[in-house]
PDB file of C-alpha atoms in Angstrom:
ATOM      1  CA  UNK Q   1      73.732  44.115 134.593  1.00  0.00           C
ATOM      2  CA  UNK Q   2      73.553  43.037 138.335  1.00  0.00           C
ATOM      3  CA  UNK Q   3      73.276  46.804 139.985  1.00  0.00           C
ATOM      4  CA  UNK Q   4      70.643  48.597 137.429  1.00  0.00           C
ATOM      5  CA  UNK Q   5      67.123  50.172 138.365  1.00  0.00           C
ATOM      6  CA  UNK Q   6      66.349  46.272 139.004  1.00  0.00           C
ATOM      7  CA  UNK Q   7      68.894  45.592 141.464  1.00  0.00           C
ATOM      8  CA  UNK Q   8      67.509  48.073 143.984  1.00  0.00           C
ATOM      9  CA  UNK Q   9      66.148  47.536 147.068  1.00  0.00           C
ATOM     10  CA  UNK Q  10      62.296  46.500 147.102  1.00  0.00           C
ATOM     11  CA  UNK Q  11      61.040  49.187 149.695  1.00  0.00           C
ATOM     12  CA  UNK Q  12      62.918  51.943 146.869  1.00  0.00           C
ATOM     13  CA  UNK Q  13      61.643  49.992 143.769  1.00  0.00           C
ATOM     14  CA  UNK Q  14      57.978  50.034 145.282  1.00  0.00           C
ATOM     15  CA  UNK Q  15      58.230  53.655 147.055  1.00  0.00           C
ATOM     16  CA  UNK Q  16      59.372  54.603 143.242  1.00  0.00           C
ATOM     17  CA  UNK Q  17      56.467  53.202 141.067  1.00  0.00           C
ATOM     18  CA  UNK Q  18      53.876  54.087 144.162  1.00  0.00           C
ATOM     19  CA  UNK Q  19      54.901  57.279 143.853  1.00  0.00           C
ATOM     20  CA  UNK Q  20      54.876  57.419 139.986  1.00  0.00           C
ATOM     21  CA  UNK Q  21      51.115  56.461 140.038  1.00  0.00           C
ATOM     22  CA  UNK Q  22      49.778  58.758 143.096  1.00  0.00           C
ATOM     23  CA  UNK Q  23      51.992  61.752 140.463  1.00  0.00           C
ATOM     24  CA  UNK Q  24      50.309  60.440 137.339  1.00  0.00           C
ATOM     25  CA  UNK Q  25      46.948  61.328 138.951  1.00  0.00           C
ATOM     26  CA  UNK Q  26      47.734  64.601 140.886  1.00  0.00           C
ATOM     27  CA  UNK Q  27      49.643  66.303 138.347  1.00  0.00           C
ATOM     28  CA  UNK Q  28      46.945  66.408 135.335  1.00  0.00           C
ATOM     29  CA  UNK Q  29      48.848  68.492 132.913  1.00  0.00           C
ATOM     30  CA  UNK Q  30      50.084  67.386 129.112  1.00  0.00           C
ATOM     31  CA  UNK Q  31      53.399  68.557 129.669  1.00  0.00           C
ATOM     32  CA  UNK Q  32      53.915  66.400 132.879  1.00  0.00           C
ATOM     33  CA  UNK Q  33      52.557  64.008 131.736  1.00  0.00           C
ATOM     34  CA  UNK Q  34      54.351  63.414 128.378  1.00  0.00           C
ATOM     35  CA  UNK Q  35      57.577  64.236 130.027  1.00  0.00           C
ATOM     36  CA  UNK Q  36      56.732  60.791 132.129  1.00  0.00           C
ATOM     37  CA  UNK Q  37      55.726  59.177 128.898  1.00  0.00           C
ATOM     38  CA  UNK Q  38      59.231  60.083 127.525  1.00  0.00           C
ATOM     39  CA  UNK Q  39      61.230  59.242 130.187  1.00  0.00           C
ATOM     40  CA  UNK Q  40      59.674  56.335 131.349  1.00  0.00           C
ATOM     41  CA  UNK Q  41      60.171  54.614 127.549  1.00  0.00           C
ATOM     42  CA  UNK Q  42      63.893  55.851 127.827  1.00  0.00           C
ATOM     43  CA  UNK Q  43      63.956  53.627 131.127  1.00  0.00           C
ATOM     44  CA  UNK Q  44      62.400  51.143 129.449  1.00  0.00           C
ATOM     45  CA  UNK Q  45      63.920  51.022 126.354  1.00  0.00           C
ATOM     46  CA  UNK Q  46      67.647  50.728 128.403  1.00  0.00           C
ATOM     47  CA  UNK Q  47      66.043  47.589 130.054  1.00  0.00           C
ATOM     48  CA  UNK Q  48      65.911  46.474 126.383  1.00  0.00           C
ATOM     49  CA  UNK Q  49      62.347  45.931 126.646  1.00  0.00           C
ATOM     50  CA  UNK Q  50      61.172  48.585 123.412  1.00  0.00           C
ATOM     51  CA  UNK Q  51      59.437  45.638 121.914  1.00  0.00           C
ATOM     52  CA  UNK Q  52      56.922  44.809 124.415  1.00  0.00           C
ATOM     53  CA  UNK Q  53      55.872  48.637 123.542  1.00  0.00           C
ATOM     54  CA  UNK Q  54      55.978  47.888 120.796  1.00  0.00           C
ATOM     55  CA  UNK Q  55      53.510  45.060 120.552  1.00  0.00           C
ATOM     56  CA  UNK Q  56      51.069  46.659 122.525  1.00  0.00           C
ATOM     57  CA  UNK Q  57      50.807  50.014 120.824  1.00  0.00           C
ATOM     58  CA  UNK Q  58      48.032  48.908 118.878  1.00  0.00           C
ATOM     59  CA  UNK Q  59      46.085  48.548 122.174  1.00  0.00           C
ATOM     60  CA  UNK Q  60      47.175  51.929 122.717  1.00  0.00           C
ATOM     61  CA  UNK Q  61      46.342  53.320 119.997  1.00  0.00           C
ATOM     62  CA  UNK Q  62      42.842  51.898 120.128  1.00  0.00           C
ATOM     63  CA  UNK Q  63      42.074  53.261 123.867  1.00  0.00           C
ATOM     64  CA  UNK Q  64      43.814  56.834 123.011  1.00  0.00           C
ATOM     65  CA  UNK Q  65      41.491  57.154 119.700  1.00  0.00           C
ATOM     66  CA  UNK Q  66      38.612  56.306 121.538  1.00  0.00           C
ATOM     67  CA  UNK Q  67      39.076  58.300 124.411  1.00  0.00           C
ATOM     68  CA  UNK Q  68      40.003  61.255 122.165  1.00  0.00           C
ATOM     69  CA  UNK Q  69      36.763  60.910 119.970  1.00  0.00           C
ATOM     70  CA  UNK Q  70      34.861  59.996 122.538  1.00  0.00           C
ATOM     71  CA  UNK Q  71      35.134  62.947 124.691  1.00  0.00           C
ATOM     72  CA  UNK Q  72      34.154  65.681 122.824  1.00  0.00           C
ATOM     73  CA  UNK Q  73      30.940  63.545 122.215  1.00  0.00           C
ATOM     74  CA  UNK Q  74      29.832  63.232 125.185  1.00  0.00           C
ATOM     75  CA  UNK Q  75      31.067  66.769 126.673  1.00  0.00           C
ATOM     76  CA  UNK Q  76      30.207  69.677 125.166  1.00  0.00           C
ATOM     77  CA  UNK Q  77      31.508  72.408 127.993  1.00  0.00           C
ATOM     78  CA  UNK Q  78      34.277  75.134 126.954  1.00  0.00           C
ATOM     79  CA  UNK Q  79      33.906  78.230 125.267  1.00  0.00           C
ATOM     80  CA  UNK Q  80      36.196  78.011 122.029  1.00  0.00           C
ATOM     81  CA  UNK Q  81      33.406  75.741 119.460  1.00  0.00           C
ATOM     82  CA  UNK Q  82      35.848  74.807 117.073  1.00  0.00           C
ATOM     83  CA  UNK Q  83      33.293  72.893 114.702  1.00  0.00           C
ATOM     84  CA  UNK Q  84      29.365  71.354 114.781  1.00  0.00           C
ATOM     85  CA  UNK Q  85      28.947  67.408 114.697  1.00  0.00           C
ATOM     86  CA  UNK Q  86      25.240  66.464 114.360  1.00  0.00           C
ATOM     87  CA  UNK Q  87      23.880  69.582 116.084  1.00  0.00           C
ATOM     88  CA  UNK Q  88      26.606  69.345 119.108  1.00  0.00           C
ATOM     89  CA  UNK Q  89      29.721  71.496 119.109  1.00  0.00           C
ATOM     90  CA  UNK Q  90      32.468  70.166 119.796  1.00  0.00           C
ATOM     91  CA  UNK Q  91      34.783  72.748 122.070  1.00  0.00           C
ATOM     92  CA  UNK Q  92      38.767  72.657 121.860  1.00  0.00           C
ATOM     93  CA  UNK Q  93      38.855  72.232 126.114  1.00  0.00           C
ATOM     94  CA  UNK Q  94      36.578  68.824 125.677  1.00  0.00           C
ATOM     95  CA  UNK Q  95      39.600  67.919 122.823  1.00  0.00           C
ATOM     96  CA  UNK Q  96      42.265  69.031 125.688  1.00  0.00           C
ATOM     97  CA  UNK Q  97      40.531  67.178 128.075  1.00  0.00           C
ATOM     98  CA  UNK Q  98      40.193  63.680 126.258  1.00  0.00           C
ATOM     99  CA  UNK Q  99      44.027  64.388 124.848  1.00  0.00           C
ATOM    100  CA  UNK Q 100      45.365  64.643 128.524  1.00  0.00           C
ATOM    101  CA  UNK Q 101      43.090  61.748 129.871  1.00  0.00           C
ATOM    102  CA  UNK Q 102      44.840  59.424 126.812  1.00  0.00           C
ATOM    103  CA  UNK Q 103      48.407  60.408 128.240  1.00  0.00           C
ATOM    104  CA  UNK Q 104      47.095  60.219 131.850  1.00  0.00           C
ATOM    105  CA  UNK Q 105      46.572  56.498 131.115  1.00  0.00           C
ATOM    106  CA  UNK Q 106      49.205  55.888 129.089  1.00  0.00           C
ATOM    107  CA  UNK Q 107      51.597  56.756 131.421  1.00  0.00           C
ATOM    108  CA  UNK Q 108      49.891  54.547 133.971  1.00  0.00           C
ATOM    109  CA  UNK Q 109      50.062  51.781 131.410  1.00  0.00           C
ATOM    110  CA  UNK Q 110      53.521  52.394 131.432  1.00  0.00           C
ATOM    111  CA  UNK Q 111      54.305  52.080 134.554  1.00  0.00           C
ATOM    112  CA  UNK Q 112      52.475  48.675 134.802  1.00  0.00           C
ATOM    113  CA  UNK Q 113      54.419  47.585 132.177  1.00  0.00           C
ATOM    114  CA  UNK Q 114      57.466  48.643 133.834  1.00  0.00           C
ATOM    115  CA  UNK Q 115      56.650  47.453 137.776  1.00  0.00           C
ATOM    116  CA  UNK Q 116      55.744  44.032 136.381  1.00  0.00           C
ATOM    117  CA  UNK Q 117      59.902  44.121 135.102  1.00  0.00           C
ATOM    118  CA  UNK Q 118      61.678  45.260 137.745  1.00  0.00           C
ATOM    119  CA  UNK Q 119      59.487  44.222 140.921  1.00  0.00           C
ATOM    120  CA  UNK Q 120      59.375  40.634 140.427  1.00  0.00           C
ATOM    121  CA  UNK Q 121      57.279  38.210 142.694  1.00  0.00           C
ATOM    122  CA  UNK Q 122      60.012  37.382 144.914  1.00  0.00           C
ATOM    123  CA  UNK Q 123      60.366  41.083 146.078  1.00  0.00           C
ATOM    124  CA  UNK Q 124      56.918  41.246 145.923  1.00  0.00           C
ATOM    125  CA  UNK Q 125      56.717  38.688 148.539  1.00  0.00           C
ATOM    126  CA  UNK Q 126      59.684  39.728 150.006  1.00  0.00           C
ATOM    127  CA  UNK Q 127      57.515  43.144 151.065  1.00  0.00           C
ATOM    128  CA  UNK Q 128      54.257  42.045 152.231  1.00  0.00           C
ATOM    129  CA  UNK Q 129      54.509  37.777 152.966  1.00  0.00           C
ATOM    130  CA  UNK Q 130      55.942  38.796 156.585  1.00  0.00           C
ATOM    131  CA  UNK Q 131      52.805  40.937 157.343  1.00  0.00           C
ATOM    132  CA  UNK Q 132      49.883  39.695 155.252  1.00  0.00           C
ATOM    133  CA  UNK Q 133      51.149  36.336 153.342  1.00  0.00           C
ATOM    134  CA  UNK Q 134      47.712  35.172 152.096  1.00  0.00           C
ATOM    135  CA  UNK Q 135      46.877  38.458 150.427  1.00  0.00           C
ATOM    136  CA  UNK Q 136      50.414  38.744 149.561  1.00  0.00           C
ATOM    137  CA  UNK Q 137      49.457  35.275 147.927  1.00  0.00           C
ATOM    138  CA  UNK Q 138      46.431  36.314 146.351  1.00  0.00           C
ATOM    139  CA  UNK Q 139      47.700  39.455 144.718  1.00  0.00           C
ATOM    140  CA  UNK Q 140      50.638  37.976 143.374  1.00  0.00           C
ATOM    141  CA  UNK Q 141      48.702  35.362 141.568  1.00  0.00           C
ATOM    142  CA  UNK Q 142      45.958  37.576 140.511  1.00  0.00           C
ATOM    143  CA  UNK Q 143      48.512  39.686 138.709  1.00  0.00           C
ATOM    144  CA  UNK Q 144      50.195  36.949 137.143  1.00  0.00           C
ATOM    145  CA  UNK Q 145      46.831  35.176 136.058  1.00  0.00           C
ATOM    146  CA  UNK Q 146      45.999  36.960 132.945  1.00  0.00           C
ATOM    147  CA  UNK Q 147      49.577  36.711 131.581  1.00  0.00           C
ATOM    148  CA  UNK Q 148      49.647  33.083 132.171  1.00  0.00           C
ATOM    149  CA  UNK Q 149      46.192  32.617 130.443  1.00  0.00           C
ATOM    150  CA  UNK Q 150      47.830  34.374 127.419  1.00  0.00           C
ATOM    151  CA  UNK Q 151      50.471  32.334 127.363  1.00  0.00           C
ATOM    152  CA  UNK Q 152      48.662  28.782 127.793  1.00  0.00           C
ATOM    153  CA  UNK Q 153      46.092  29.954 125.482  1.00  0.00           C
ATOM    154  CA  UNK Q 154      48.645  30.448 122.579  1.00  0.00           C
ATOM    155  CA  UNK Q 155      49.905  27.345 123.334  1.00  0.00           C
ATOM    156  CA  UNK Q 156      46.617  25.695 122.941  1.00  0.00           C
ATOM    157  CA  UNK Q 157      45.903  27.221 119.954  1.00  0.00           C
ATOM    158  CA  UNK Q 158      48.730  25.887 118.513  1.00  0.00           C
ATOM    159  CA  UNK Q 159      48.247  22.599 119.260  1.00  0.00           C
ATOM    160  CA  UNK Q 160      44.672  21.893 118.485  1.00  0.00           C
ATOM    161  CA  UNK Q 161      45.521  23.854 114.985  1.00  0.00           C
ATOM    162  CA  UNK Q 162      46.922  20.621 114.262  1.00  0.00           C
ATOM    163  CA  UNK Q 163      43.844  18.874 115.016  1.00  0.00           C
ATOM    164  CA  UNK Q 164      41.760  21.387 112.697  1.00  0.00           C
ATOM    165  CA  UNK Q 165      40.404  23.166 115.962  1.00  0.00           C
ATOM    166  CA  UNK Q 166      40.826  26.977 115.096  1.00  0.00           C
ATOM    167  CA  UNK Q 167      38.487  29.964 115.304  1.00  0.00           C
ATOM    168  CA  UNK Q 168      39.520  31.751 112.474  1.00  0.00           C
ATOM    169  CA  UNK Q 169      38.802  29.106 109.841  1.00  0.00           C
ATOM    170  CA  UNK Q 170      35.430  27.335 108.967  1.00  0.00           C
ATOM    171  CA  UNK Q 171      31.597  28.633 109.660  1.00  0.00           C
ATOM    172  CA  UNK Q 172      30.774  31.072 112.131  1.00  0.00           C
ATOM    173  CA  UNK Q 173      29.279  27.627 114.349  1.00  0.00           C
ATOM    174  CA  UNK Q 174      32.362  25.588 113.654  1.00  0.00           C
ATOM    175  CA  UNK Q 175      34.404  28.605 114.854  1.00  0.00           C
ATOM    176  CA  UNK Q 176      32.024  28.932 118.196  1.00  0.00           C
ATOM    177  CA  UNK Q 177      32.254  25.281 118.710  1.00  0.00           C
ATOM    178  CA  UNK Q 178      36.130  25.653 118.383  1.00  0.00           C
ATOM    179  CA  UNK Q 179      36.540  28.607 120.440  1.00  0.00           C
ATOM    180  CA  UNK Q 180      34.592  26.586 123.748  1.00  0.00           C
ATOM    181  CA  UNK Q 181      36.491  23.399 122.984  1.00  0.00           C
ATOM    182  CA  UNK Q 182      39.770  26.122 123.244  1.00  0.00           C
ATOM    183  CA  UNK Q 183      38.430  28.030 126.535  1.00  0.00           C
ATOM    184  CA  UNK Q 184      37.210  24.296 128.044  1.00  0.00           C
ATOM    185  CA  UNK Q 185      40.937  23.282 127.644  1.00  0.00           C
ATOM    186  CA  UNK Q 186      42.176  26.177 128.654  1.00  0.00           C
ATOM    187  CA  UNK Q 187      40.226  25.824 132.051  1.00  0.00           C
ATOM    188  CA  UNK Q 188      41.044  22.063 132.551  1.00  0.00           C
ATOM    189  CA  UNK Q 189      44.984  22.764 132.427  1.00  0.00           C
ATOM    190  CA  UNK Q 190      44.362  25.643 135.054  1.00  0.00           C
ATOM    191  CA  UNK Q 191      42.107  23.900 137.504  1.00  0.00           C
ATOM    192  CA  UNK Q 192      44.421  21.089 137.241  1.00  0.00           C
ATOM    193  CA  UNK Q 193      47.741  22.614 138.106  1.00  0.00           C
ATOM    194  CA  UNK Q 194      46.241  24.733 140.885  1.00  0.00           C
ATOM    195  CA  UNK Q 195      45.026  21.713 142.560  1.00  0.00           C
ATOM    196  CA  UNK Q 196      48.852  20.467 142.230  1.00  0.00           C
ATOM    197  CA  UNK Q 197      50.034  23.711 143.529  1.00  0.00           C
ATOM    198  CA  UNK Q 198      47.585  23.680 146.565  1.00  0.00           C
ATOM    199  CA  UNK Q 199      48.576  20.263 147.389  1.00  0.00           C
ATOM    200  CA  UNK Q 200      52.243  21.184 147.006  1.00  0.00           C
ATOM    201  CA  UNK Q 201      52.177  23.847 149.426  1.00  0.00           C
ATOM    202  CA  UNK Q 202      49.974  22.216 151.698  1.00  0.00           C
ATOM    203  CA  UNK Q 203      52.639  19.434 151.956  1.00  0.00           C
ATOM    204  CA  UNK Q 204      55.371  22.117 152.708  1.00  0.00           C
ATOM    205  CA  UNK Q 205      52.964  22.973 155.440  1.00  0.00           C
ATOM    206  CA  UNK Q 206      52.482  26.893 153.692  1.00  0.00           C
ATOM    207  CA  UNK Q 207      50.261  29.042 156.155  1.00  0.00           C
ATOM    208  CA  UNK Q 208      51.499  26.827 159.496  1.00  0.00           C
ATOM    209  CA  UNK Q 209      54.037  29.171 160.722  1.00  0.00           C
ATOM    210  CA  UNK Q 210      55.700  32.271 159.977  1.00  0.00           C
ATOM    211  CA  UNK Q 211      56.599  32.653 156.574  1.00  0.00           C
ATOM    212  CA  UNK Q 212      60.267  33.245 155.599  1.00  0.00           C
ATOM    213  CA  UNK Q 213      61.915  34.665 152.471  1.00  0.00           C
ATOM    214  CA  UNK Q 214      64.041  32.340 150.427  1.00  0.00           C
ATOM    215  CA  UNK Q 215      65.968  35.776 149.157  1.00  0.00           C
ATOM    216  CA  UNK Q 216      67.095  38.240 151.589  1.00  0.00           C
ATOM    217  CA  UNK Q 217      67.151  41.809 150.366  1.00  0.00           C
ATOM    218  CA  UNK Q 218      69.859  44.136 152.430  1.00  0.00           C
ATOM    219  CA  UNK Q 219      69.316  47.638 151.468  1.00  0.00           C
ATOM    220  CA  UNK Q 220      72.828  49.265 150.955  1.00  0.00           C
ATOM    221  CA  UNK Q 221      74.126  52.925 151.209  1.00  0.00           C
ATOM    222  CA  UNK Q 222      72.734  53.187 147.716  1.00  0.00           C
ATOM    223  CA  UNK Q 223      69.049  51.862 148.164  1.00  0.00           C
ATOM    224  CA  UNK Q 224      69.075  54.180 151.196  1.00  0.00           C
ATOM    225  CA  UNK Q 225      70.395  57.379 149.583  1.00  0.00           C
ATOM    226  CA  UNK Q 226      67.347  56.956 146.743  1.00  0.00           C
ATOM    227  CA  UNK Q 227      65.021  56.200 149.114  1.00  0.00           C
ATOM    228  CA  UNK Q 228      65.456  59.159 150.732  1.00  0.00           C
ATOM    229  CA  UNK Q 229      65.908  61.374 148.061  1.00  0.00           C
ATOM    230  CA  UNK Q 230      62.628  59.218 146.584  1.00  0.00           C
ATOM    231  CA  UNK Q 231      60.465  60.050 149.601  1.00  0.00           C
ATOM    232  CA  UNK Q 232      61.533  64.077 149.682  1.00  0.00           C
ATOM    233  CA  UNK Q 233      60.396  64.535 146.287  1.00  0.00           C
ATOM    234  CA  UNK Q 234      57.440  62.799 146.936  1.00  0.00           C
ATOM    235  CA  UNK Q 235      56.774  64.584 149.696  1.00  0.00           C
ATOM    236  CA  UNK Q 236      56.942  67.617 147.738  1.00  0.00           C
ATOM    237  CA  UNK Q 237      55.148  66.794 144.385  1.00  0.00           C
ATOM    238  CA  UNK Q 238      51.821  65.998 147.192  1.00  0.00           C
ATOM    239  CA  UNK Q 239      52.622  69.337 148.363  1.00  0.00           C
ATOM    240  CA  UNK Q 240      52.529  71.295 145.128  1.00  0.00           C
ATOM    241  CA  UNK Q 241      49.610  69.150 143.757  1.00  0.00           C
ATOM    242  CA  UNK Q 242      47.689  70.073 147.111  1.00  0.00           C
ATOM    243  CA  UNK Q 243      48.371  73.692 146.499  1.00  0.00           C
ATOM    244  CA  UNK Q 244      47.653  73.713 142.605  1.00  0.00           C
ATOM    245  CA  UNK Q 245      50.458  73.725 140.812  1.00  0.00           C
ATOM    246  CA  UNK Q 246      51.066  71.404 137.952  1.00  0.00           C
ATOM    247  CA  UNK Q 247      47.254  71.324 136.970  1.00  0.00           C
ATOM    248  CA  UNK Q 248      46.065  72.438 133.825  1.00  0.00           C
ATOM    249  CA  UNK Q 249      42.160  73.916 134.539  1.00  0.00           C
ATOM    250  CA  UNK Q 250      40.010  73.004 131.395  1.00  0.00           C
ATOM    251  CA  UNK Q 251      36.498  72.723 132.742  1.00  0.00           C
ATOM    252  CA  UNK Q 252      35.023  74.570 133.220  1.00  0.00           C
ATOM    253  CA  UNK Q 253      37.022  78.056 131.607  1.00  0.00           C
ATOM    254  CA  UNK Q 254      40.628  77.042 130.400  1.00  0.00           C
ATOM    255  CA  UNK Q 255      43.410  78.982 131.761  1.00  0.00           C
ATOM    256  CA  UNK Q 256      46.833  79.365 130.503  1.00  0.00           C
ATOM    257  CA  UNK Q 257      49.200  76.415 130.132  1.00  0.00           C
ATOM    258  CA  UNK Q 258      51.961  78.892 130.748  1.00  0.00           C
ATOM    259  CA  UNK Q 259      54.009  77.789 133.304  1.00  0.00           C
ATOM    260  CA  UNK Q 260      54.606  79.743 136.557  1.00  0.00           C
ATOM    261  CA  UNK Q 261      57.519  79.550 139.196  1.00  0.00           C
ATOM    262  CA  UNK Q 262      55.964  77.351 141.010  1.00  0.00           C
ATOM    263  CA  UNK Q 263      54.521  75.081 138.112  1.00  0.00           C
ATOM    264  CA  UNK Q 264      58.301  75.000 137.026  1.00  0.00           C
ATOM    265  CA  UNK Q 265      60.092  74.039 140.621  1.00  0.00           C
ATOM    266  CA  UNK Q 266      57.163  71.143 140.844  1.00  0.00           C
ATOM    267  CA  UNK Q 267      58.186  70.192 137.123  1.00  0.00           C
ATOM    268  CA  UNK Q 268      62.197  70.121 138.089  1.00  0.00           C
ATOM    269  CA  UNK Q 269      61.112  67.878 140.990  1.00  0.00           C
ATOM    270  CA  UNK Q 270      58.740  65.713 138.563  1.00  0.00           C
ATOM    271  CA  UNK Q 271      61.949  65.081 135.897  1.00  0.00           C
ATOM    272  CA  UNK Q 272      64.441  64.806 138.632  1.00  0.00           C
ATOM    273  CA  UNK Q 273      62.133  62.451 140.272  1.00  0.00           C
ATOM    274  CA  UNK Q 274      61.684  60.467 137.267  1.00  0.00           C
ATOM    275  CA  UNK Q 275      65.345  60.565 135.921  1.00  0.00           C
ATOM    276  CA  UNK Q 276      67.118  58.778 139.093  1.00  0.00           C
ATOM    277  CA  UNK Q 277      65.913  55.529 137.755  1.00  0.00           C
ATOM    278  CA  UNK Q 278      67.118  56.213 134.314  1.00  0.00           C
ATOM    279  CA  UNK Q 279      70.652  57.601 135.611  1.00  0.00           C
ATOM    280  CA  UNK Q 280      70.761  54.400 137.931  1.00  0.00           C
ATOM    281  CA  UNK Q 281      70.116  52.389 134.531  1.00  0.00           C
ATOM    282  CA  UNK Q 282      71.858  54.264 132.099  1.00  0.00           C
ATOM    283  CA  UNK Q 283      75.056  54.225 134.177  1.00  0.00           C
ATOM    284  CA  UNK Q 284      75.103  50.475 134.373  1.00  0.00           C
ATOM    285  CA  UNK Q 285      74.684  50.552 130.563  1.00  0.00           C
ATOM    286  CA  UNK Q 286      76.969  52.643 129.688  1.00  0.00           C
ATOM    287  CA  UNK Q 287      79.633  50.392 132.377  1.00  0.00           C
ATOM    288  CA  UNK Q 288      78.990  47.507 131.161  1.00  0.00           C
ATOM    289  CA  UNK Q 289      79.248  48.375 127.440  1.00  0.00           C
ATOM    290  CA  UNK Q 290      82.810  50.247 127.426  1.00  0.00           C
ATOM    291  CA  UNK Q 291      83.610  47.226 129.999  1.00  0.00           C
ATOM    292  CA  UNK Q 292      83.866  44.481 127.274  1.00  0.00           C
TER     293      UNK Q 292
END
């Protein structure tokens, strides 16, 4: 699948996940926000990439119950008590609050998990090595450091499990002992091959002269029409947010989650906005499965 959601353009792919973010934060109501949650595992879920959700809902599950319990803890404002815990009431708009902060982030976490998919480091570079190549440089290998630590780390483990190294067998100071002789390894390998990567681009004489771009992205009639259609609705969702509308007020009186006119134009804008990536991706699906 050669002309999906992945395919585009890296000025629409970047406009489209920039813009998903700056939305995420202005529009801080549950039903915008779940209706990103939904539609964002639909795209991701067409990209065949349901497991990696799966793997990491755990982790999710872990920050949403925290931040849910958490909350009302802490904050005690609203007016409806629904219970006592310890002395401290615990108000249904501190439960709305930590319920719409957990989506709020998952949906961000979402579209982390999606960017690091579909903008890969070449269009990455592609955007921002022509203006600023050593940031460029330095971003693209911060992101992809953590990732690669997982991955050598598992490797390591595996290995030195066959040596009797592990930190999940022995004495609490065997297992310490283990886990440093892991992370010392770990650190070795990585010093290592960025020496070999600094002396591999200092022998292709990196930083010397303009940088070029190995792939050439040409945005088509496509990547232009969604780019503009991108940047209106964009321009629009700012607009609404600026003048209230898709906010749900919980602190410190909750209003109504009833939607008005406006709250339902900026929502049409919010699920059309979100839905051109998942029409660009279902389409190709869809092509390419009735084309066998």
């Amino acid at each position: 699948m050669n002309s999906g959601f992945r395919a585009l353009h890296p000025i629409t792919l970047f406009l489209f996940y920039g813009g998903l973010l700056l939305s995420g934060m202005l529009l801080f109501h549950p039903v915008f926000l779940l209706t990103g949650i939904i539609l964002l595992i639909v795209l991701i879920s067409i990209q065949k990439h349901a497991g990696t959700i799966v793997r990491m809902l755990p982790f999710y599950l872990l920050i949403g119950i925290a931040i849910v319990v958490i909350n009302p803890l802490i904050s005690h404002r609203g007016q409806h008590i629904l219970f006592y815990f310890m002395d401290q009431p615990i108000t249904l708009e501190s439960v709305l609050y930590g319920v719409t902060m957990l989506l709020s982030l998952t949906l961000i976490l979402l579209t982390s998990l999606s960017y690091n998919y579909n903008v890969t480091t070449d269009k990455f570079m592609y955007l921002f090595a022509k203006f600023v190549p050593q940031s460029a440089l330095v971003v693209m290998m911060a992101l992809r450091f953590v990732p690669l630590l997982r991955r050598r780390l598992t490797q390591i483990t595996l290995v030195q499990r066959t040596r009797g190294i592990s930190v999940h067998e022995g004495s609490l100071t065997k297992r310490m002992r283990d886990g440093m002789t892991l992370v010392k390894v770990l650190l070795v390998w990585s010093l290592e091959e960025a020496l070999q990567s600094a002396d591999s681009m200092k022998a292709r004489g990196y930083g010397t002269t303009k940088r070029t771009a190995y792939v050439v992205h040409r945005m088509d009639r496509r990547d232009r029409w969604l780019t503009g259609c991108l940047s209106v609705l964009i321009i629009v969702i700012m607009i609404g947010s600026a003048l209230g509308w898709g906010r749900a007020v919980i602190y410190p009186r909750m209003q109504s989650m009833v939607f008005s006119m406006q709250d339902w134009l900026l929502y049409l804008c919010f699920g059309l906005y979100l839905l051109i990536p998942v029409i660009v991706e279902g389409k190709e699906w869809l092509s390419w499965k009735y084309s066998k």
